[in-house]
XYZ file of C-alpha atoms in Angstrom:
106
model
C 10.264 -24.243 15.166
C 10.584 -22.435 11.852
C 8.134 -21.844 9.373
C 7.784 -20.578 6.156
C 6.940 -17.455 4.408
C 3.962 -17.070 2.137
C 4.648 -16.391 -1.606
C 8.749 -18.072 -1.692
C 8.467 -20.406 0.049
C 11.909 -18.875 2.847
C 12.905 -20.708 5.343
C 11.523 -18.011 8.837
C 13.641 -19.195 11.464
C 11.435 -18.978 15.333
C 12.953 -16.411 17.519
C 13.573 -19.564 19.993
C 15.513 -21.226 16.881
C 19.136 -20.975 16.502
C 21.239 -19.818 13.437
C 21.099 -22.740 10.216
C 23.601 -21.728 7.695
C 21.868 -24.737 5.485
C 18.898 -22.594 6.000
C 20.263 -19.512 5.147
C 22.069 -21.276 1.736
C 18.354 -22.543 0.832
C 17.391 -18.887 0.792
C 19.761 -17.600 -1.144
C 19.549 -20.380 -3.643
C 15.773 -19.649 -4.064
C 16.070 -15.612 -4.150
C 19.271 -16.637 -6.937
C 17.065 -18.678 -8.917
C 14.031 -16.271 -9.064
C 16.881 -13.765 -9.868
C 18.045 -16.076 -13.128
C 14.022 -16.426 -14.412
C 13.568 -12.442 -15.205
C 13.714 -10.472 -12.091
C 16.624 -8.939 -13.185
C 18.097 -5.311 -12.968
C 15.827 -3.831 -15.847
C 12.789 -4.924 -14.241
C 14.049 -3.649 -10.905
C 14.676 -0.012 -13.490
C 11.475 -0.221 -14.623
C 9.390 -0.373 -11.538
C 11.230 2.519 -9.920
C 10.537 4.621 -12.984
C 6.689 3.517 -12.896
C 6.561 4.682 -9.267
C 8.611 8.045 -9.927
C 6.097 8.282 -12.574
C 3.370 7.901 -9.910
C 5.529 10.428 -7.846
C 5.223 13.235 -10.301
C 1.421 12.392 -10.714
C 0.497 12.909 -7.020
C 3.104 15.846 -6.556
C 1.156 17.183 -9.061
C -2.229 16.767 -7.702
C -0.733 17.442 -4.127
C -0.244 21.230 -6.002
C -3.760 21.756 -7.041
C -4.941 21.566 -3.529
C -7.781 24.265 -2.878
C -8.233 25.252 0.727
C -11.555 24.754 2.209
C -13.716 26.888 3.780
C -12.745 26.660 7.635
C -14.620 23.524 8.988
C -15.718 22.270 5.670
C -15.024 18.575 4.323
C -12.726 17.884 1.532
C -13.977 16.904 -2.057
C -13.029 16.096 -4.905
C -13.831 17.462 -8.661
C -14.419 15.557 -11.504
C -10.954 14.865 -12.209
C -9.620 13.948 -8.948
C -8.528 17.208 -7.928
C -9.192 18.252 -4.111
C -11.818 20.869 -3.695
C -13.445 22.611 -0.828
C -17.054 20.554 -0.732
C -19.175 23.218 1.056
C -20.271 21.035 3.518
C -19.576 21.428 7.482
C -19.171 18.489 9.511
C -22.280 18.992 11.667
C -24.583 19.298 8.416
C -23.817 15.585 7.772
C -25.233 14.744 11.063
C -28.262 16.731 10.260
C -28.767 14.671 6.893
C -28.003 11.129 9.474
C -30.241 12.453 11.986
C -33.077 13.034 9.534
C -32.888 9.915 7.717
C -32.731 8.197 11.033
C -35.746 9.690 12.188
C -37.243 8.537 8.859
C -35.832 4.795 9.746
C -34.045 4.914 6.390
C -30.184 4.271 8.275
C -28.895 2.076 10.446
């Protein structure tokens, strides 16, 4: 039995179902008339350029990577920039460990 999606409303067809051209037509109409109220070509334009915008902006922080420290976690600096933190893994457990012991975690 079909069913249908969330946000248009499409007709899903069930695996078990078999091929509706009416339901297929009711599809199209709907995806046509969203089409006709301002989904059009520009705004299709201006969304790609927003996300090769977006591109450029994490190519660009994808550049400014500095390596850490062997075995130290990642960070990041005050402008979102990656940066070695200066902390090893097993320090963190330390910290857990100690507050633990403390009962101030979980």
């Amino acid at each position: 039995m079909s069913t249908e999606t969330n946000n248009l409303k499409l007709i899903r067809p069930a695996g078990s179902d078999f091929y509706d051209i009416e339901d297929f037509n009711q599809n199209a109409d709907k995806i046509d008339a969203l089409a006709g109220e301002g989904y059009s070509g520009e705004t299709v334009k201006g969304n790609a350029d927003a996300i090769e915008t977006l591109q450029g902006e994490v190519d660009t922080k994808a550049t400014k990577a500095v390596p850490a420290a062997a075995g130290n976690l990642a960070g990041l600096d005050a402008t979102g920039n990656p940066q070695d933190s200066g902390i090893a893994p097993a320090l963190v457990g330390r910290v857990y460990t100690s507050l633990a012991s403390m009962g101030l975690s979980d």
